[in-house]
Amino acid sequence: MLLVFFLILNSLFSSSQAILKTVVSSSSNDANVKKQSDLETYIVLLKKPEAAVFTESKDLDSWYQSFLPVNTFSYDQPRLMHSYHHVVTGFAAKLTPEEVKDMEKKDGFVSARPRRMVPLHTTHTPRFLGLQQNLGFWNYSNYGKGVIIGLIDSGITPDHPSFSGEGMPPPPAKWKGKCEFNGTLCNNKLIGARNFATDSNNTLDEFRHGTHTASTAAGSPVQGASYFAQVNGTAIGMAPLAHLAMYKVSGRASQAGESEILAAMDAAIEDGVDVLSLSLGIGSVLSMMM
């Protein structure tokens, strides 16, 4: 009988302990959740000490760490989110408003502000620049009408909607170029296409680089453009009424020879191009001189 009593007492004591642990654990979790919710990502800008020399990235990171609160053990997530080494002197960290106030007292502190979320503007670049049809600067311009833009690039995709000739005036009388596409792929927008690449026998764009640069410069308006159903809007070039002429200098190797580039430039001048666009690079000035 006594044994049964002790077994019952032990069972009750164990149950009480389990309930107590559950209550304590729940309270602790609630407090931790509250602490986590107090945290916000701040961008902190600093001024380097004049005598400081940070020879390695880790030295700069250590200096950044010195601005963070010491007692961070009560938070599960990392506090330092990003260390900036080039664009600005500073870092991004998860902080409370009180911690930011304490940080303001430290030497080298410049400013701190909560992170803002920035919407995508891929197809809204003209609007972002204040360029809207019948409004703003565009309203006082002629949208590039009568201008011939020559692009020295990787070719072009002629049936892309950005190169539609609908609503485009004919090219100026000075235009003497030619279109090497078969059929009627050239129009009043894409008025010329020539190939100078040694590793290609056509003017088609094999890498979509030239198609991208051409549409950025003078693409016709394309309603309902998106990137995988994101950033829906109207895709339009900076000079939508300008004419385009592509001079392909890069083929399958995705590289262009200097001699072909010069030949394309020479032809573009002869054809009557007004503006030449080259999104090409051959390294630094120093490497060119070596």
Steps between C-alpha positions, in 0.01 A plus 500: 500500500785733591671421168186595308484832691858587406440411135194729488691781676792466258262511203334817628838666565623413149184638343536824697858538382396443138223759527737749665762447228235551231381825658856632541592396146189664358567824687861497384395445138245782519763735638748394233242557224431846642872579504539378144209718387670806651790458259507692174764512229689830507756634255778657706745744342834569666805719462835326513745626763762712322789298640340161439642270234294193417731274301249215472124467479491321834657805668218717372245240605646495852466877519139472387437238767617745767191711432259215567345437843705276727212307652343329202476149649124531550442516124526188288561665161827665390505875554749605230336451160744661256843663519563762233858529379477710184179690434478657845667471840246325716288195550147368528390344826190394688458747786243647734436877508660511845816333371521752218476782756794350692695460178463870419729582794797312352780674312474450127122468491342701217142384459263206517163451341262207460533306179243586232363256243544624145257386224633363175503750211632288214230596248431833670837667437361776274237589762769495771698751293193717459446391140131446431317529172345846463644606836828641630823517301383255235213736421754767401707265288440316175576157653811470283306541175730508199807382695683186388663304782764250398585217738826308480411185687410130477223530242127540544175300517301672223155365586517621860196723576733784607604533137154531350480755222138587575454875526860569401580754228732393217874550553661830398609540137864502610482131599720292270523178699366155421318212662663157470199314639309283256144602426335803656638486855627857482246782523478868588628427854776251419630656181833324472688187604850398394738228609871553564559209739755249376335208682148558367335524160183690596380799699288306751569551870634180654538640852213754518748766607452715191124453520508629856712808428302586186164484680639709785615769259200526268252218557140559395238492781402145602191484721473233768870416508620303802782285630349161584172673592681751722540881464220528247502820299578662169848430367626791293833637384639840588449628144201297375469678164867465407609256229734209573784347301687198633864429415582153626861451611460212747388149409521162669813589700322798664808709431572762237828571324629856493539483127134403453390776738690758298349364180150524645562856616630591158190353333263671743648839422470429130138387544399828664464399865461792744586326828714193565445279804766250607445287811840340468813500716863394474625551853669793669692778331819360650448157344437664162836675520698188593 
